[in-house]
PDB file of C-alpha atoms in Angstrom:
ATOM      1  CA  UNK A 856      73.193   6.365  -0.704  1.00 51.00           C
ATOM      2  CA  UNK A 857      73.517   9.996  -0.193  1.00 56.00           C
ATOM      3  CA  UNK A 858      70.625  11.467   1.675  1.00 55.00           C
ATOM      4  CA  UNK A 859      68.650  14.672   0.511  1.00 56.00           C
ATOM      5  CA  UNK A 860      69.811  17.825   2.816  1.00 55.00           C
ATOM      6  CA  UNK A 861      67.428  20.616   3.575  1.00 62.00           C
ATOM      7  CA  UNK A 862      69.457  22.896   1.680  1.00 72.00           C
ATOM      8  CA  UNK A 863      68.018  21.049  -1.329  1.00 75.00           C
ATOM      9  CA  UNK A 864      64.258  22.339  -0.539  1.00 71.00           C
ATOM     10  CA  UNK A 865      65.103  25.750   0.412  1.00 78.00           C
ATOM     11  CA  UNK A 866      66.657  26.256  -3.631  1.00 77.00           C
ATOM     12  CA  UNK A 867      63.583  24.747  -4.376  1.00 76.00           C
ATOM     13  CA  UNK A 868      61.355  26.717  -2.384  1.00 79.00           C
ATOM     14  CA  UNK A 869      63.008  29.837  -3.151  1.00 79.00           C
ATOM     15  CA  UNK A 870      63.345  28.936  -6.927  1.00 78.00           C
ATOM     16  CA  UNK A 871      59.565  28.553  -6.992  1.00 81.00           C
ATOM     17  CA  UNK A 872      58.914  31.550  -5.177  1.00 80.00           C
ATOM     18  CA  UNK A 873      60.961  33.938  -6.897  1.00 76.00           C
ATOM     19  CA  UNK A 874      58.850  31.894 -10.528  1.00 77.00           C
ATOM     20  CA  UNK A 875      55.617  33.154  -8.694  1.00 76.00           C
ATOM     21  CA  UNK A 876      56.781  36.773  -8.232  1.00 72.00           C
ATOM     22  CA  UNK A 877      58.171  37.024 -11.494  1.00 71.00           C
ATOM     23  CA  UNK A 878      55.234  35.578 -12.930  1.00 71.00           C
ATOM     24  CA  UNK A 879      52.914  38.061 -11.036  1.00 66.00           C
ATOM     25  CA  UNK A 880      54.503  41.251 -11.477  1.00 68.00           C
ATOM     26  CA  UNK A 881      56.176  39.983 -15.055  1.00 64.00           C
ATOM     27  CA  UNK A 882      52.621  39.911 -16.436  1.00 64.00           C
ATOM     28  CA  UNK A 883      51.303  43.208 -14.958  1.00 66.00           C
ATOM     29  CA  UNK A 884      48.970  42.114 -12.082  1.00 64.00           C
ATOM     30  CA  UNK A 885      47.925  45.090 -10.127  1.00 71.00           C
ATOM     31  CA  UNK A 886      45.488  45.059  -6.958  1.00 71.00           C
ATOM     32  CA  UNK A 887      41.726  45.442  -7.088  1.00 70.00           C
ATOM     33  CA  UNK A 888      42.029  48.364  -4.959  1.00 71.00           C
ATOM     34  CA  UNK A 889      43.947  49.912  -8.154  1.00 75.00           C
ATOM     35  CA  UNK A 890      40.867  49.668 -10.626  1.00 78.00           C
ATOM     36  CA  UNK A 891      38.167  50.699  -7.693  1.00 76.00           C
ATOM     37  CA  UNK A 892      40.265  53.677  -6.841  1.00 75.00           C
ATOM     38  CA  UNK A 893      39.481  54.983 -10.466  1.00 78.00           C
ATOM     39  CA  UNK A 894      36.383  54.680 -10.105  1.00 80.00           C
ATOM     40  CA  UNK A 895      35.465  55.715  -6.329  1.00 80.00           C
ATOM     41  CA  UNK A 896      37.096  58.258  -3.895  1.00 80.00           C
ATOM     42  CA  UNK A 897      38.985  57.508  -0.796  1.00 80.00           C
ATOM     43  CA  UNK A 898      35.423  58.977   0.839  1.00 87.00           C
ATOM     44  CA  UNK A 899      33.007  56.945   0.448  1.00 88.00           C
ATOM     45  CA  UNK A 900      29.454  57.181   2.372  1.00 90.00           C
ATOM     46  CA  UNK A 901      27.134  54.464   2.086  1.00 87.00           C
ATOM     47  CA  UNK A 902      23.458  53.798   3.022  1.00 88.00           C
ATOM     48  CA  UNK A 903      21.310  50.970   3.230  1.00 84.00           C
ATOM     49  CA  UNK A 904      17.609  50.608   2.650  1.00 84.00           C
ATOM     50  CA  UNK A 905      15.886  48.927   5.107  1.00 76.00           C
ATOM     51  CA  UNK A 906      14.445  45.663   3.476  1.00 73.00           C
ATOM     52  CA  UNK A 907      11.074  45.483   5.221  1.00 74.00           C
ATOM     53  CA  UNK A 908      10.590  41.964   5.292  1.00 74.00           C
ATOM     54  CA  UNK A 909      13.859  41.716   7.580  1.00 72.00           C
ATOM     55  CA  UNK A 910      15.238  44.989   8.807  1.00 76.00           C
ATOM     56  CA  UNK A 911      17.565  43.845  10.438  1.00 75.00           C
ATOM     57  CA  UNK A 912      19.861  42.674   7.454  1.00 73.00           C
ATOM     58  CA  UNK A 913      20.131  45.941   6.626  1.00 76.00           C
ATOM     59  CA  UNK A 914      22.666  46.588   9.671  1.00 79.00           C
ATOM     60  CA  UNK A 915      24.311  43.417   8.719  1.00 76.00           C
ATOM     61  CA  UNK A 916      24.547  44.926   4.891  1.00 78.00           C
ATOM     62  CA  UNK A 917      25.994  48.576   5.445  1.00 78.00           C
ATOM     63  CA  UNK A 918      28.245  46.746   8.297  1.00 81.00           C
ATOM     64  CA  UNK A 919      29.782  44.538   5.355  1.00 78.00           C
ATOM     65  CA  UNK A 920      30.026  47.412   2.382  1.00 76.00           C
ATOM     66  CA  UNK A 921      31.891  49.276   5.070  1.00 81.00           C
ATOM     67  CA  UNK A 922      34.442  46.293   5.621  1.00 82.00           C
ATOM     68  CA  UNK A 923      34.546  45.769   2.415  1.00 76.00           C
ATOM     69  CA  UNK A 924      35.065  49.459   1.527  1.00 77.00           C
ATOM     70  CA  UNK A 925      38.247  49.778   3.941  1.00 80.00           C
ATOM     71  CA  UNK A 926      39.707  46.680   3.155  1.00 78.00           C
ATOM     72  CA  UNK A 927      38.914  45.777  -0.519  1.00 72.00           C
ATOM     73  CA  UNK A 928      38.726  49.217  -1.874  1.00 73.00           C
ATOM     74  CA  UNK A 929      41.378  51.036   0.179  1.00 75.00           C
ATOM     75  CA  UNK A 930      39.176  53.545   0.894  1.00 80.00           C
ATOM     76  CA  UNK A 931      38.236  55.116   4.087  1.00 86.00           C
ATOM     77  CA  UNK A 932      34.100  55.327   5.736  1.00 88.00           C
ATOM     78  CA  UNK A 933      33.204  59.407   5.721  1.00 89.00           C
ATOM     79  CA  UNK A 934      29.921  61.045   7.122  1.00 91.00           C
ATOM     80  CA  UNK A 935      27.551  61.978   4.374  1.00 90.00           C
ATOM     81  CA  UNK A 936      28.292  65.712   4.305  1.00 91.00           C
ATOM     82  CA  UNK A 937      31.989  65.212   3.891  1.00 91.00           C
ATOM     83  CA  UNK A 938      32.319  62.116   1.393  1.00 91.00           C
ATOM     84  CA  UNK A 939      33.130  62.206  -2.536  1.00 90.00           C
ATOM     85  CA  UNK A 940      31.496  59.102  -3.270  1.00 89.00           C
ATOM     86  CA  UNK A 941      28.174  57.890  -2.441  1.00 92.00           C
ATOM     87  CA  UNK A 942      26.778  53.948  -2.459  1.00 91.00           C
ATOM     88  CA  UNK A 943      23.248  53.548  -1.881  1.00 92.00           C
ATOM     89  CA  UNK A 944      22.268  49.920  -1.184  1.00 89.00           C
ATOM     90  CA  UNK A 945      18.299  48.362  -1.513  1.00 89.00           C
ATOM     91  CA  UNK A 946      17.324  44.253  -1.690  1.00 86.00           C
ATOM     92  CA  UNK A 947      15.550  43.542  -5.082  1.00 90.00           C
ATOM     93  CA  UNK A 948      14.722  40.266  -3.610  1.00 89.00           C
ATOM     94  CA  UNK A 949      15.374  37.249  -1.430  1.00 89.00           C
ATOM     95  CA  UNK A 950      14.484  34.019  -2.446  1.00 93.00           C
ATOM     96  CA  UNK A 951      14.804  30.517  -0.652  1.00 93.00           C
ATOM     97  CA  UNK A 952      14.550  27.327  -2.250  1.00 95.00           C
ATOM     98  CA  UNK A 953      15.213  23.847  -1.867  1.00 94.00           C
ATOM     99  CA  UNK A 954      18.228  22.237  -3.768  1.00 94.00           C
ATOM    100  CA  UNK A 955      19.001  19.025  -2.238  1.00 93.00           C
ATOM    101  CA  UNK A 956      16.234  16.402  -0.837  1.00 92.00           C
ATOM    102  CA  UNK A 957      17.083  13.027   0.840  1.00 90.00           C
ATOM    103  CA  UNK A 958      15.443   9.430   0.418  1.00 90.00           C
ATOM    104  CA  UNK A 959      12.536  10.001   1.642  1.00 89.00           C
ATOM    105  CA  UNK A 960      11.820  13.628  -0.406  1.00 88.00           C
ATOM    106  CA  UNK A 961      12.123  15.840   2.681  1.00 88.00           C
ATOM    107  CA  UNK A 962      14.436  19.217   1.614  1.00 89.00           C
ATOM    108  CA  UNK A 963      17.904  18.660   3.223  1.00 91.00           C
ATOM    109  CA  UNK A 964      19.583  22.054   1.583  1.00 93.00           C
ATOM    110  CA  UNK A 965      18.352  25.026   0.202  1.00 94.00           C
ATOM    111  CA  UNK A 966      19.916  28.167  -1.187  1.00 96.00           C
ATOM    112  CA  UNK A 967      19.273  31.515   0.015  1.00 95.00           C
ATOM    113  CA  UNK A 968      19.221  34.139  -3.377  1.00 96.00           C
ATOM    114  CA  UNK A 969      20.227  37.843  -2.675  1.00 92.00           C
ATOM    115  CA  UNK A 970      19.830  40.193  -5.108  1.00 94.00           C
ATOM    116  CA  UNK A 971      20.747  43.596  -3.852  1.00 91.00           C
ATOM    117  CA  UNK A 972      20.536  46.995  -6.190  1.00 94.00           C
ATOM    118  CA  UNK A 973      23.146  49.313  -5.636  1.00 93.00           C
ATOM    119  CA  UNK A 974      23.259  52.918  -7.368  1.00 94.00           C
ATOM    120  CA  UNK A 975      26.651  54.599  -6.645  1.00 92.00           C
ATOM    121  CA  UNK A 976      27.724  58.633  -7.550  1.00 91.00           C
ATOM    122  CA  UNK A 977      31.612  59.679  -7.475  1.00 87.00           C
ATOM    123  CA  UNK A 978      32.759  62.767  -9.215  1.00 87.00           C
ATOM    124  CA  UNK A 979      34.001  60.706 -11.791  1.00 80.00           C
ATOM    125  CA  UNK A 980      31.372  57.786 -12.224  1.00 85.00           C
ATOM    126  CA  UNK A 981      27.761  57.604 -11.539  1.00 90.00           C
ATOM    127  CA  UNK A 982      25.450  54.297 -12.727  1.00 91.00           C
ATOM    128  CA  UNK A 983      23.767  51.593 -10.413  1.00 94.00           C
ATOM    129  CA  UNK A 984      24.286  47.977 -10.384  1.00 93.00           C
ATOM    130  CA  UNK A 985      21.883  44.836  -9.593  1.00 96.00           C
ATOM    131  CA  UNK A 986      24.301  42.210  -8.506  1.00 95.00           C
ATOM    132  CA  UNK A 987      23.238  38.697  -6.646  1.00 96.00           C
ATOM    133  CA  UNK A 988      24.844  36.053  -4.036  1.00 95.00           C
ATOM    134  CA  UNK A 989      23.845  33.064  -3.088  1.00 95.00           C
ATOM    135  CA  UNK A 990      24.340  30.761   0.063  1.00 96.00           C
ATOM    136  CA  UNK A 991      23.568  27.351   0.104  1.00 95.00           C
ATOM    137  CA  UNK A 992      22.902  25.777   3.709  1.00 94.00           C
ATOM    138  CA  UNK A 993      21.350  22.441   5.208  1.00 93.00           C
ATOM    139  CA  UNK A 994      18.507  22.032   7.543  1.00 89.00           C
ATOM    140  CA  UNK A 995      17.195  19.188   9.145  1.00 85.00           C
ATOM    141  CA  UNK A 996      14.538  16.723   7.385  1.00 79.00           C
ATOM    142  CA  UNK A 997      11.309  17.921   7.844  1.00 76.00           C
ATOM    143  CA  UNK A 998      11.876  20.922   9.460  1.00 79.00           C
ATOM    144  CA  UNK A 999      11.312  24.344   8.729  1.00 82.00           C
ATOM    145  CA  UNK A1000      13.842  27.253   7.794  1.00 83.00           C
ATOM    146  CA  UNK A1001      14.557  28.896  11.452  1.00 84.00           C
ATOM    147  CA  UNK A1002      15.033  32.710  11.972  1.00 81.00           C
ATOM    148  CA  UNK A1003      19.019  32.072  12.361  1.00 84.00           C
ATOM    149  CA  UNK A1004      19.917  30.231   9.273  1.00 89.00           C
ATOM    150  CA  UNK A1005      17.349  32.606   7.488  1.00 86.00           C
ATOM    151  CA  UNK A1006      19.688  35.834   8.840  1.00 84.00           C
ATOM    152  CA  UNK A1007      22.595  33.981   8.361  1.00 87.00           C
ATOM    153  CA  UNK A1008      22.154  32.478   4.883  1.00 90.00           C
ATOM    154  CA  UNK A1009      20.823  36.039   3.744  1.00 87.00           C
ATOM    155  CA  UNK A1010      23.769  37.740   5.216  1.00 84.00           C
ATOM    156  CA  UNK A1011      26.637  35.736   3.231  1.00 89.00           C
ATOM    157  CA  UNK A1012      23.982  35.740  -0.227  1.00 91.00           C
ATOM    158  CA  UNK A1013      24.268  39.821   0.975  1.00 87.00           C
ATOM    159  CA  UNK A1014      28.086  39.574   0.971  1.00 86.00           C
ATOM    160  CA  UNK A1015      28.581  37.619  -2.142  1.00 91.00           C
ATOM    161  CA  UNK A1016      26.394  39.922  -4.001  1.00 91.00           C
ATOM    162  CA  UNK A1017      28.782  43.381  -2.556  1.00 87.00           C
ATOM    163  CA  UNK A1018      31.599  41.129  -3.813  1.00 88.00           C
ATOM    164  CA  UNK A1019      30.534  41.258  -6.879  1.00 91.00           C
ATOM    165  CA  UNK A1020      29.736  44.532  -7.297  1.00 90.00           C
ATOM    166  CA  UNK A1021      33.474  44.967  -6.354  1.00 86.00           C
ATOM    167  CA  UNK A1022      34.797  42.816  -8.696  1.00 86.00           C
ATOM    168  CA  UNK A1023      32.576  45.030 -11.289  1.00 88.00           C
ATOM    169  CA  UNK A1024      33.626  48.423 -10.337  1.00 86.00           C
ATOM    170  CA  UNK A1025      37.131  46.897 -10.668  1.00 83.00           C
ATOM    171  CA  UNK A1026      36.244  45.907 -14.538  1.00 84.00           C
ATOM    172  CA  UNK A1027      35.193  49.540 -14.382  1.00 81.00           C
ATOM    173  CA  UNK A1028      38.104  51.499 -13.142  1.00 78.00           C
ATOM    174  CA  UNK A1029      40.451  49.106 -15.588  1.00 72.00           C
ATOM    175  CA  UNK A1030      38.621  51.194 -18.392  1.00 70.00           C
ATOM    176  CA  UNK A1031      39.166  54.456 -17.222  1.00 62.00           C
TER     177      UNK A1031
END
């Protein structure tokens, strides 16, 4: 019996790769970064309202609109007198409640809610948004919520929320 070279899986591997490319570019897939770039500048200024129950997600917020701005959008961070586009970002609400409970009817895992409103202004689109993330976390039994997983679990709900205002400016900029 004749044994199977590796010459065998690289024509595979390259057959399939070469389907995926063709398959990608065949049927017109662009970027994200396309779509947002009709809609926003390559200056883009953003600024975060501090949420007074906990101020200090609001660092945590502007710090992950920026990555996201510079890596999703393609777009570079400007000071406010010299940027095209502005994002301003404000919590509507966080919420915490308890989704899983073990045997004895103590919550296990809840799920942090983030719903953040952001209004944005670019010279060739201005509207605001109200977008939401969630994170879903565990705790002990009987135990309440500490300080960390309440910052942590608000700053991914925060970050899933911006990532969905990105995936709906992209919806936007396809229109345009």
């Amino acid at each position: 019996m004749r044994s199977i070279g590796p010459s065998i899986f690289k024509r595979v591997f390259l057959f399939n790769a070469a389907f995926v490319l063709l398959f990608l570019f065949g049927c017109g897939y662009k970027p994200m970064t396309t779509y947002t770039k009709k809609v926003f500048t390559d200056k883009i200024y953003t600024e975060v309202e501090v949420y007074l129950r906990d101020p200090e997600n609001a660092v945590l917020v502007k710090d992950a609109m920026n990555e996201a701005i510079v890596s999703r959008f393609g777009a570079k961070i400007a000071k406010k007198e010299d940027a095209t586009t502005h994002l301003w970002i404000r919590f509507k609400r966080v919420t915490f409640s308890p989704i899983q409970y073990d045997a004895n009817g103590y919550a296990v895992y809840y799920r942090a809610n983030v719903t953040l409103s952001v209004r944005y202004a670019s010279p060739k689109k201005r509207g605001s948004e109200s977008v939401s993330g969630f994170y879903d976390f565990p705790i002990e039994p009987n135990a309440v919520i500490s300080d960390a997983k309440r910052f942590e679990a608000i700053r991914f709900g925060a970050q899933k929320a911006l990532d969905a205002f990105m995936s709906r400016m992209a919806v936007r900029g396809e229109s345009l």
